[in-house]
mmCIF file of C-alpha atoms in Angstrom:
data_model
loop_
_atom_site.group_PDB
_atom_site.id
_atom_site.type_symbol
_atom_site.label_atom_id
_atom_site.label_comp_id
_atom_site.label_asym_id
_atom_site.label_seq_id
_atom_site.Cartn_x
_atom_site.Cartn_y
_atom_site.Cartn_z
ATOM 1 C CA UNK A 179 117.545 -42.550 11.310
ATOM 2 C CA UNK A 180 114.544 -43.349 13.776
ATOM 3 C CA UNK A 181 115.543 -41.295 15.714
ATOM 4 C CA UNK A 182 115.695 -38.094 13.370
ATOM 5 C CA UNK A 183 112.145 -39.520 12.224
ATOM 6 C CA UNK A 184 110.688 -39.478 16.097
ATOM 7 C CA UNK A 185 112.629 -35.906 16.845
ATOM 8 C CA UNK A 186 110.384 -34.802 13.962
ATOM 9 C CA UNK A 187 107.674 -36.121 14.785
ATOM 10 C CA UNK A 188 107.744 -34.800 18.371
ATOM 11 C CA UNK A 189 108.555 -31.317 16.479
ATOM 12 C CA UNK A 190 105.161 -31.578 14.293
ATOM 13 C CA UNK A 191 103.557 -32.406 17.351
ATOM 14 C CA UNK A 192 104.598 -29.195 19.435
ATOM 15 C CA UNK A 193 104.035 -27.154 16.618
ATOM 16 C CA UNK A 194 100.426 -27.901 16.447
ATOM 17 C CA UNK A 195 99.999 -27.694 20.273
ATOM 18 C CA UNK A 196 101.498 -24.202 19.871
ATOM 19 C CA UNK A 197 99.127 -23.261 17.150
ATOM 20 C CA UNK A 198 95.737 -24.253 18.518
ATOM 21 C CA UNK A 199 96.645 -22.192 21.845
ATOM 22 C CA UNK A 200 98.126 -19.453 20.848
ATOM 23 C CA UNK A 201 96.815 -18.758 17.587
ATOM 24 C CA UNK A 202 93.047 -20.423 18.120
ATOM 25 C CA UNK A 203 92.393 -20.265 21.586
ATOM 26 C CA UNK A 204 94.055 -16.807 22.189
ATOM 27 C CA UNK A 205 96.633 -17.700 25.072
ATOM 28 C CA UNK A 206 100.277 -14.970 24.845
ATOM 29 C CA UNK A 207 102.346 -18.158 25.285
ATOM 30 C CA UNK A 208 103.376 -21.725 25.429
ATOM 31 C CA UNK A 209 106.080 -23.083 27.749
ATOM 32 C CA UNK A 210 107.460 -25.637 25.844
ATOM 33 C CA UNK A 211 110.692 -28.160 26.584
ATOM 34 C CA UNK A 212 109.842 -29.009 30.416
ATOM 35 C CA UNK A 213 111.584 -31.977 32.251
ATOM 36 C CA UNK A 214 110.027 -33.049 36.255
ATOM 37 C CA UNK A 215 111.581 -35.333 38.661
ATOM 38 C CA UNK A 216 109.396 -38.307 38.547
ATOM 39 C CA UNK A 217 108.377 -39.142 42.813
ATOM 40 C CA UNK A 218 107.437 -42.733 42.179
ATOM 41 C CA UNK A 219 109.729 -44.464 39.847
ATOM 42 C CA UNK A 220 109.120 -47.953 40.445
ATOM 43 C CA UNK A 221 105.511 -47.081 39.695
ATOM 44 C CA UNK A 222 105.453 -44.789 36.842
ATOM 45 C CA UNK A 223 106.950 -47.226 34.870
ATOM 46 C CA UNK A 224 105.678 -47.946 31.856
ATOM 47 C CA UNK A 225 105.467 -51.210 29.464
ATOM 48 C CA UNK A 226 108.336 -53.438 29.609
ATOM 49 C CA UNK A 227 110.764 -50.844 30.847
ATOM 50 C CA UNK A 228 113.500 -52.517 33.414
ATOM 51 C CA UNK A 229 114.494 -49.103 34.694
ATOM 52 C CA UNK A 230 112.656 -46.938 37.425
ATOM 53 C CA UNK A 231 111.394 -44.147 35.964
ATOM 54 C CA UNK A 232 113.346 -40.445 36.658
ATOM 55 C CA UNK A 233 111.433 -37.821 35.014
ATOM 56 C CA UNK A 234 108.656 -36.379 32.698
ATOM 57 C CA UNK A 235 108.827 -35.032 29.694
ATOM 58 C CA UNK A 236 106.093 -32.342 29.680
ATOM 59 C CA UNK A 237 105.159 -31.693 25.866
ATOM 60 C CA UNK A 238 103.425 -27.662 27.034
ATOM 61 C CA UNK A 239 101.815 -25.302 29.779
ATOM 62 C CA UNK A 240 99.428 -22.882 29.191
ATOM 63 C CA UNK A 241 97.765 -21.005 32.045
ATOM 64 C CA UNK A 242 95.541 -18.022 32.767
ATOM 65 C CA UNK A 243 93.348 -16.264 35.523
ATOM 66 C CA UNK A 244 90.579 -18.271 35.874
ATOM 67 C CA UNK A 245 87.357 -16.283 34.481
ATOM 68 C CA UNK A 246 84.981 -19.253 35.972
ATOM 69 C CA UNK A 247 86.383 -19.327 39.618
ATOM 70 C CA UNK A 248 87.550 -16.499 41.449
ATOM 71 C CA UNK A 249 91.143 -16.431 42.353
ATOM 72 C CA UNK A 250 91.901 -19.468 40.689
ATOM 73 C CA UNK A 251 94.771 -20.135 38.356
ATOM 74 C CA UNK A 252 93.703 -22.516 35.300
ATOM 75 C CA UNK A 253 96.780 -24.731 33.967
ATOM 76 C CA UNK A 254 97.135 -27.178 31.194
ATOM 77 C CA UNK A 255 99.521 -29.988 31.269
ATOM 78 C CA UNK A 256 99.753 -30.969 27.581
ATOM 79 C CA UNK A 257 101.317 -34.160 26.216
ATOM 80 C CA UNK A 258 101.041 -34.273 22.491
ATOM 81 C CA UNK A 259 101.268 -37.176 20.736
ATOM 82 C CA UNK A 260 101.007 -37.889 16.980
ATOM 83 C CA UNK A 261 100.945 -41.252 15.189
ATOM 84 C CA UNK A 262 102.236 -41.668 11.631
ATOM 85 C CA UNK A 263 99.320 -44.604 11.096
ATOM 86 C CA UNK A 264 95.905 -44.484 9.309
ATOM 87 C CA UNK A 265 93.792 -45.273 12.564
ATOM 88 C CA UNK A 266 94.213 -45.326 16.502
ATOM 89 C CA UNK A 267 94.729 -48.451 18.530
ATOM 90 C CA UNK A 268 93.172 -48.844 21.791
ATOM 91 C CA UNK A 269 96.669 -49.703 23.278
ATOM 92 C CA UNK A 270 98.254 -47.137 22.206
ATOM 93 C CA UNK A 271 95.358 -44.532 24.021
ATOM 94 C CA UNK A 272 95.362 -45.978 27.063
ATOM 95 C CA UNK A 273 99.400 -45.906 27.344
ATOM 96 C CA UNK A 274 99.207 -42.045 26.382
ATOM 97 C CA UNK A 275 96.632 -41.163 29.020
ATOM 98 C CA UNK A 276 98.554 -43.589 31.705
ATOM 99 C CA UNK A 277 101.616 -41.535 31.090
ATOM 100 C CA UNK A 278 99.725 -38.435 30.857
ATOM 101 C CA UNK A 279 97.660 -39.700 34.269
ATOM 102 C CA UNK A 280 101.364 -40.022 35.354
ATOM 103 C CA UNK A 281 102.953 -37.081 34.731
ATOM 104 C CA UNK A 282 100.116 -34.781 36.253
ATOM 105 C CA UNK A 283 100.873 -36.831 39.729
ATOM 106 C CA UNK A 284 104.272 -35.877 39.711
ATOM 107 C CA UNK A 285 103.958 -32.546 38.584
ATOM 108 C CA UNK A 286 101.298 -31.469 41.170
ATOM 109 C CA UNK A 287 104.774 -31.708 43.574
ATOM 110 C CA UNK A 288 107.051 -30.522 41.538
ATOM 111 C CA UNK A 289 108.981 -27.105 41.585
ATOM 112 C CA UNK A 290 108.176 -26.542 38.104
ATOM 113 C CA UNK A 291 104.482 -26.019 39.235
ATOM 114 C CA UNK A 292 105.605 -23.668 42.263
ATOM 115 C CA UNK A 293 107.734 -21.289 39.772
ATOM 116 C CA UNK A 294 104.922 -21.653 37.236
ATOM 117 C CA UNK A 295 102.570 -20.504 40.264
ATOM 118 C CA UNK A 296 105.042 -17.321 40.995
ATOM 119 C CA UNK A 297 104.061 -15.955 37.361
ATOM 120 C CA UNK A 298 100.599 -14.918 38.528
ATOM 121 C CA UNK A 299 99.757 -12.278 41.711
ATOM 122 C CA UNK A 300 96.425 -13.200 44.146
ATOM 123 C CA UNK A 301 95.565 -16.029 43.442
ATOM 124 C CA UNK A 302 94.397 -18.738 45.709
ATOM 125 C CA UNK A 303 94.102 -21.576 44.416
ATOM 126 C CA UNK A 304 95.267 -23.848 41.187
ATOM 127 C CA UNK A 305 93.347 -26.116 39.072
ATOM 128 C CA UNK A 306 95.435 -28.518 36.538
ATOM 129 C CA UNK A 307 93.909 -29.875 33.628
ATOM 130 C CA UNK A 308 95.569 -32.912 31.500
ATOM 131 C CA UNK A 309 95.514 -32.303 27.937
ATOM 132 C CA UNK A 310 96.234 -35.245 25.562
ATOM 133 C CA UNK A 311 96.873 -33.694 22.194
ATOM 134 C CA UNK A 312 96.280 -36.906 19.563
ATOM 135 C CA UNK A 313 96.492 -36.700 15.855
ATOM 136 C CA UNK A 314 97.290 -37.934 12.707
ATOM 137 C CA UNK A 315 98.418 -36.382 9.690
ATOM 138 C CA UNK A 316 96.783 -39.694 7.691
ATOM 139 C CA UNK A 317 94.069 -39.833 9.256
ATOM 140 C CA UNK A 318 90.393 -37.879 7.951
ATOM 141 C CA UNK A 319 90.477 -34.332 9.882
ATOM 142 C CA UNK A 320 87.086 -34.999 11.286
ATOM 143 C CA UNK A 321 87.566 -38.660 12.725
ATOM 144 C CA UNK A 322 87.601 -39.245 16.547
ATOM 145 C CA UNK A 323 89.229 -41.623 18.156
ATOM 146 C CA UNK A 324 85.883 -42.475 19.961
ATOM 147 C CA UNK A 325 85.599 -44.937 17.882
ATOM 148 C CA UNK A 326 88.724 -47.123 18.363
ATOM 149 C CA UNK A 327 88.606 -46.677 22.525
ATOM 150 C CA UNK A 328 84.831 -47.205 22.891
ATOM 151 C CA UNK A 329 85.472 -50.392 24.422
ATOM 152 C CA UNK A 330 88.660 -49.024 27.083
ATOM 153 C CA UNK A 331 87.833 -49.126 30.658
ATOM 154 C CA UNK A 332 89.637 -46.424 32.585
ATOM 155 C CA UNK A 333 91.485 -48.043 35.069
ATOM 156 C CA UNK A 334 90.508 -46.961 38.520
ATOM 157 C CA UNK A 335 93.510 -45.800 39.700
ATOM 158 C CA UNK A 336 94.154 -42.855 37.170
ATOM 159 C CA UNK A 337 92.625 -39.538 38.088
ATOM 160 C CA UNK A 338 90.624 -38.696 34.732
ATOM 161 C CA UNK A 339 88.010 -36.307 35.668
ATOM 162 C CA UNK A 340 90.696 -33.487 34.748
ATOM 163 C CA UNK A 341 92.072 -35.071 31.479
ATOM 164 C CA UNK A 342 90.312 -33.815 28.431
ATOM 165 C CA UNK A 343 91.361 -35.619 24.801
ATOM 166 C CA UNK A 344 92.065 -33.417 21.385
ATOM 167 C CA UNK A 345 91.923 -35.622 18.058
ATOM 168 C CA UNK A 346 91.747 -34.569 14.396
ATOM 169 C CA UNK A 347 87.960 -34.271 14.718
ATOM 170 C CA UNK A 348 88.391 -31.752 17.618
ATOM 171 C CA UNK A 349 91.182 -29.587 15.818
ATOM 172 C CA UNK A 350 89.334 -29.307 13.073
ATOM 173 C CA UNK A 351 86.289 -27.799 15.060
ATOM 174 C CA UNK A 352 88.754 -25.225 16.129
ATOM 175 C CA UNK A 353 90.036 -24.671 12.989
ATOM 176 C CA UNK A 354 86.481 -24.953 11.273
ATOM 177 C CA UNK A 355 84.854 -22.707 13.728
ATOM 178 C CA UNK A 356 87.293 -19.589 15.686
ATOM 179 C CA UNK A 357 90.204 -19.791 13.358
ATOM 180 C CA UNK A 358 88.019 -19.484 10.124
ATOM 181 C CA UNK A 359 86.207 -16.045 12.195
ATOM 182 C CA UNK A 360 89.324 -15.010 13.484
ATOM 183 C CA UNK A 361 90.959 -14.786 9.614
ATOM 184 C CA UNK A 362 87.865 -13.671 8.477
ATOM 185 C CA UNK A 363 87.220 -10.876 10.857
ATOM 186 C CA UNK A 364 90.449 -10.389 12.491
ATOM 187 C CA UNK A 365 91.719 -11.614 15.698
ATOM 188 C CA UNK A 366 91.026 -8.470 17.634
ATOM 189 C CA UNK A 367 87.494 -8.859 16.906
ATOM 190 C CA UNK A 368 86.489 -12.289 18.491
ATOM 191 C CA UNK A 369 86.118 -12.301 22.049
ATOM 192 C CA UNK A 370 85.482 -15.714 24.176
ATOM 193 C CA UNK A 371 81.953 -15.758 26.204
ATOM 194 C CA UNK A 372 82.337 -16.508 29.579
ATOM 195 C CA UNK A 373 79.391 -17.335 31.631
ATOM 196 C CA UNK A 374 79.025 -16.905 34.982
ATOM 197 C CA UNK A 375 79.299 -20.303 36.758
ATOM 198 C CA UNK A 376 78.046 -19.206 40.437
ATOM 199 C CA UNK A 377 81.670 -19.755 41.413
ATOM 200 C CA UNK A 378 83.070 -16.411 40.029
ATOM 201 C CA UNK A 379 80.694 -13.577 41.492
ATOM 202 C CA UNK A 380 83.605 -10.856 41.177
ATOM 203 C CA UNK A 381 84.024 -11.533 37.448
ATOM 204 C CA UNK A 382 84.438 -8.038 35.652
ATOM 205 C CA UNK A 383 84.827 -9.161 31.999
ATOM 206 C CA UNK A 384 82.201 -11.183 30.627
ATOM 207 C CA UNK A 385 83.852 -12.286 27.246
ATOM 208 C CA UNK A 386 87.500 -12.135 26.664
ATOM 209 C CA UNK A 387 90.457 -13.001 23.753
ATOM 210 C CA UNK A 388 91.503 -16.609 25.735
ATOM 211 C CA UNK A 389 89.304 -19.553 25.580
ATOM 212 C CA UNK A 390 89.001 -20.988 29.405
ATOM 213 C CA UNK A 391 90.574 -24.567 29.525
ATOM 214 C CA UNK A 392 87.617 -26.094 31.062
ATOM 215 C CA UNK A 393 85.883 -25.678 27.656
ATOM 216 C CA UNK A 394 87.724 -27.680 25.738
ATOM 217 C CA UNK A 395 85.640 -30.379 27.793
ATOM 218 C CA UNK A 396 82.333 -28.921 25.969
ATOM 219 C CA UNK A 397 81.059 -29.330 22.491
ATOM 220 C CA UNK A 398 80.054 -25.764 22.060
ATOM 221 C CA UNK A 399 81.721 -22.627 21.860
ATOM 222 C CA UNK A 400 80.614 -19.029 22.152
ATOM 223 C CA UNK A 401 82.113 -16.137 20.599
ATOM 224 C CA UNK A 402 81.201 -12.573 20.585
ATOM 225 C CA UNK A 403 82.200 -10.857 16.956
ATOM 226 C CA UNK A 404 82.717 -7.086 16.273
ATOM 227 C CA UNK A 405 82.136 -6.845 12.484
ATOM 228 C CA UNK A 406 81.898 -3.257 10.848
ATOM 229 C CA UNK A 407 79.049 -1.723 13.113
ATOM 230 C CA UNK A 408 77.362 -5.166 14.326
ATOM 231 C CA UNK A 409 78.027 -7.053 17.173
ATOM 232 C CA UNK A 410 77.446 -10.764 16.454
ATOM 233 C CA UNK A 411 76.623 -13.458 19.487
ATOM 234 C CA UNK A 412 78.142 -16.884 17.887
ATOM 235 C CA UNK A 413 77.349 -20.656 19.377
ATOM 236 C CA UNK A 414 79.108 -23.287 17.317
ATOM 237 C CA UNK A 415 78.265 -27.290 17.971
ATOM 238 C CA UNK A 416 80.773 -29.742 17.403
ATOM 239 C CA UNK A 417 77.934 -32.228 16.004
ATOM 240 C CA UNK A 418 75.483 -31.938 13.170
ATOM 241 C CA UNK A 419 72.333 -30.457 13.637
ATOM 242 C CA UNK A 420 69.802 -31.064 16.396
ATOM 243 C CA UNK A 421 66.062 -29.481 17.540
ATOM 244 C CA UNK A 422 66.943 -30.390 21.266
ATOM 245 C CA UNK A 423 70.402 -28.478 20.956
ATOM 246 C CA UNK A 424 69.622 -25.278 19.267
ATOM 247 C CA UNK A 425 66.815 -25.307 22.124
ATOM 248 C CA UNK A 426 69.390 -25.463 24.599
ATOM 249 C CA UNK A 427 71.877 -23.042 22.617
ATOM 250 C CA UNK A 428 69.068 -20.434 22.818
ATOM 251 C CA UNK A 429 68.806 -20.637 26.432
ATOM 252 C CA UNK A 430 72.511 -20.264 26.845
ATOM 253 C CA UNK A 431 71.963 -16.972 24.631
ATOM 254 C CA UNK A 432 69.260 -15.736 26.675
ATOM 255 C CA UNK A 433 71.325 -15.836 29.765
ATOM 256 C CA UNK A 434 73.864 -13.702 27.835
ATOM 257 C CA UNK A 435 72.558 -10.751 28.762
ATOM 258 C CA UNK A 436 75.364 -8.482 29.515
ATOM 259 C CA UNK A 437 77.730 -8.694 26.741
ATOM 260 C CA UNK A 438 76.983 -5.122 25.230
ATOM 261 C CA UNK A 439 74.059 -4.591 22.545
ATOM 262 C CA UNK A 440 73.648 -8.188 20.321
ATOM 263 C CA UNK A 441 72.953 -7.217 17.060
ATOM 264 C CA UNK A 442 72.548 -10.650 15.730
ATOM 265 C CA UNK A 443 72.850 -13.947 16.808
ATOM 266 C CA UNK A 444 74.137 -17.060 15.066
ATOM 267 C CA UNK A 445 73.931 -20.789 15.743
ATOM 268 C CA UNK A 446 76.345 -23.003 13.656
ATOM 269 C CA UNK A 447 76.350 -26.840 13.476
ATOM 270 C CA UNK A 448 79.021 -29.173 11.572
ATOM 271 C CA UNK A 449 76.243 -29.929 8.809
ATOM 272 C CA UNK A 450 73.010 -28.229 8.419
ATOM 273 C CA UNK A 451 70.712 -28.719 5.953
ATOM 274 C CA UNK A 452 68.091 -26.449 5.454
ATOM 275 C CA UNK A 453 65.877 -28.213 3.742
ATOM 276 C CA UNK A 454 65.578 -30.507 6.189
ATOM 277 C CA UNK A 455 65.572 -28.512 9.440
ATOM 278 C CA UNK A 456 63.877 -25.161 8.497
ATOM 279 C CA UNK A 457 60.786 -25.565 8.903
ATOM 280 C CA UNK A 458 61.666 -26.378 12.874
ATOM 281 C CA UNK A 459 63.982 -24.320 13.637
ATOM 282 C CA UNK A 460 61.506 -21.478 12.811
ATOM 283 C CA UNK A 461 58.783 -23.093 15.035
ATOM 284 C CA UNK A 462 61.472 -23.233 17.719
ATOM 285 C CA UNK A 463 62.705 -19.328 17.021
ATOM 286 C CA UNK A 464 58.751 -18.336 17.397
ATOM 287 C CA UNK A 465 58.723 -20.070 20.661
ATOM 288 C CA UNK A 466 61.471 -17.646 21.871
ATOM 289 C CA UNK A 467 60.475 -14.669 20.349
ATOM 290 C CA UNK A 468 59.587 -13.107 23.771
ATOM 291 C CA UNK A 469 63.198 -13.081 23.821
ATOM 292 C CA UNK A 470 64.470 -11.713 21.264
ATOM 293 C CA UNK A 471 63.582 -11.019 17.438
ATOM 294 C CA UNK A 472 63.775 -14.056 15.040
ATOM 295 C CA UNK A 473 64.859 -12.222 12.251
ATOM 296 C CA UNK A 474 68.048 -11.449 13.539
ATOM 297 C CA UNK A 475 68.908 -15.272 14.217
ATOM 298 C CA UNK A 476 70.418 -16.952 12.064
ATOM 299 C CA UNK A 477 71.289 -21.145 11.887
ATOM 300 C CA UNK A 478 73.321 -22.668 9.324
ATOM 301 C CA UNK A 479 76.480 -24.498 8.555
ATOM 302 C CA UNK A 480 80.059 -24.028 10.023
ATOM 303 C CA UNK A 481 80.971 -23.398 6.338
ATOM 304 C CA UNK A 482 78.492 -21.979 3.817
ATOM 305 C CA UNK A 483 77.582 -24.848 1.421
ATOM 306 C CA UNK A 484 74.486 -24.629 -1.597
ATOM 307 C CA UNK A 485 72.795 -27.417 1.660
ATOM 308 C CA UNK A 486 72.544 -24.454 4.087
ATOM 309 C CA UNK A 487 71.999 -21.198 1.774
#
C-alpha cells in the first residue's frame, strides 16, 4: 500500500513538472524516467542509509539553445518532489537540495549528459541548472517555502549558485501570469522577451515561444502578445506592488527596443490597488514620457479585481 501511495505521488509530481514546461514555459518536450551511475557512493549517501549509493533517479530534462549566451546549450536537471503535509520542514528542504546538489555532480560525468549533448548541432558549451520542483497539494497556492527554510544555512560544500527552487507560490505565478495569457490569447500569440545580456551578440530572435531557464531565477517575466491588430509588451512581478519596481520595469521596457512596433505596454503585480498607487504611478509614467506615451501604459493586477479597475 505505501508503496502504490509514493508511486502516485511521484506520478502527480512528474505530471506537474511536465505541465509547467511544456505547456507554460513553451519547451517541445520533457525527458522523463532517467537513471545515472552515481561516481561517489560512499559519499552521496544520504540519511541513515547503510548502503553506498549506485545511481540517480533524475525526475526531468529540459534543454534548449541558449538565447542569452551564444553557442551555449541551457539544461535543467529537475527533481520534483511533492509532500502530502500542510507545511514544509526545514529538514526535509535541505535533504531535497543535498540530493538534488548530488545528482547534478554525478550527472555532469555521466553518458546521459553526452547523448543528451548529441541532440543539439554547434554548440560549444553547456550550462546545467538544478531545478527543485516542491509542492503541496494542501498547502495555499501562493505560500513559499521561504518561510520554513529562512533559518537553513547552505552547507558549503553543495554547489547552489545553479539550483533554482519552484514552490506553490512560484507555480501559481506561472499559472497566474503566462498560462492565464496563453488561454486567453492563444499559445501562438505569446512570445518570451529575451534581452540581450552582452554575452549573446549574434542573437537573431529577440523574443521567442520557450522561456530561458535562467529566468526562473527572476521575479519578473516579459512577454510580447499579438492580440487582434495590437502588439502588447507584458512585465509581470511575482510580488505586490512597488514605486521602485515599476521604475525599474520601465527601464527594462525602454531597452526593448527592437521587438517590432509596441502598441501598448502593461505592467502587472500580484495585488494592485489603485486607489492606493495611482496617483504615483502616474507621476512616475510622466517622468518617462520622453519615452514613450503614458496613455498606452497600463498597471494593474495579475487578475482583474473591482481593487484594480
Amino acid at each position: 500500500m505505501a508503496g502504490e501511495i509514493s508511486k502516485a505521488i511521484g506520478e502527480r509530481g512528474e505530471e506537474v513538472a511536465k505541465k509547467i514546461f511544456t505547456e507554460i514555459l513553451g519547451y517541445d518536450k520533457i525527458v522523463t524516467g532517467i537513471s545515472i551511475e552515481c561516481f561517489k557512493g560512499k559519499e552521496h549517501k544520504l540519511g541513515k542509509a547503510k548502503d553506498d549509493r549506485k545511481s540517480h533517479g533524475i525526475d526531468g530534462l529540459v534543454g534548449d539553445v541558449s538565447q542569452l549566451s551564444n553557442r551555449t546549450l541551457d539544461i535543467g536537471y529537475i527533481s520534483v518532489k511533492k509532500t502530502e503535509k500542510v507545511g514544509y520542514k526545514k529538514a526535509d528542504v535541505a535533504k531535497h537540495i543535498r540530493d538534488l546538489a548530488y545528482g547534478l555532480e554525478c550527472f555532469k560525468k555521466s553518458k546521459k549528459l553526452a547523448e543528451f549533448k548529441r541532440n543539439y548541432s554547434n554548440i560549444k558549451d553547456a550550462e546545467i541548472i538544478g531545478i527543485l520542483i516542491y509542492f503541496s497539494d494542501l498547502n495555499d497556492l501562493h505560500e513559499s517555502l521561504n518561510e520554513y527554510v529562512k533559518d537553513y544555512n547552505i552547507p558549503s560544500d553543495l554547489d547552489f549558485d545553479n539550483i533554482v527552487i519552484i514552490d506553490n507560490k512560484r507555480i501559481s505565478f506561472f499559472i497566474d501570469t503566462i498560462l492565464k495569457d496563453k488561454l486567453t490569447f492563444g499559445k501562438d500569440n505569446i512570445s518570451f522577451v529575451y534581452h540581450n545580456s552582452g554575452l549573446n551578440p549574434a542573437i537573431q530572435n529577440y523574443y521567442g515561444s520557450n522561456m530561458p531557464l535562467y529566468y526562473l531565477f527572476s521575479d519578473i517575466i516579459v512577454t510580447r502578445i499579438k492580440a487582434d491588430s495590437e502588439v502588447i509588451l507584458k512585465f509581470f512581478y511575482v510580488e505586490e506592488y512597488s514605486d521602485d519596481i515599476l521604475r525599474g520595469m520601465i527601464d527594462l521596457a525602454i531597452d526593448y527596443d527592437k521587438l517590432d512596433s509596441i502598441d501598448k505596454v502593461v505592467f502587472t503585480f500580484k495585488d494592485y490597488i489603485k486607489s492606493e498607487s495611482q496617483a504615483n504611478v502616474q507621476e512616475i509614467l510622466i517622468q518617462y514620457q520622453s519615452h514613450f506615451n503614458p496613455e498606452k501604459v497600463e498597471v494593474t493586477g495579475h487578475f482583474p479585481t473591482f481593487k484594480n479597475l
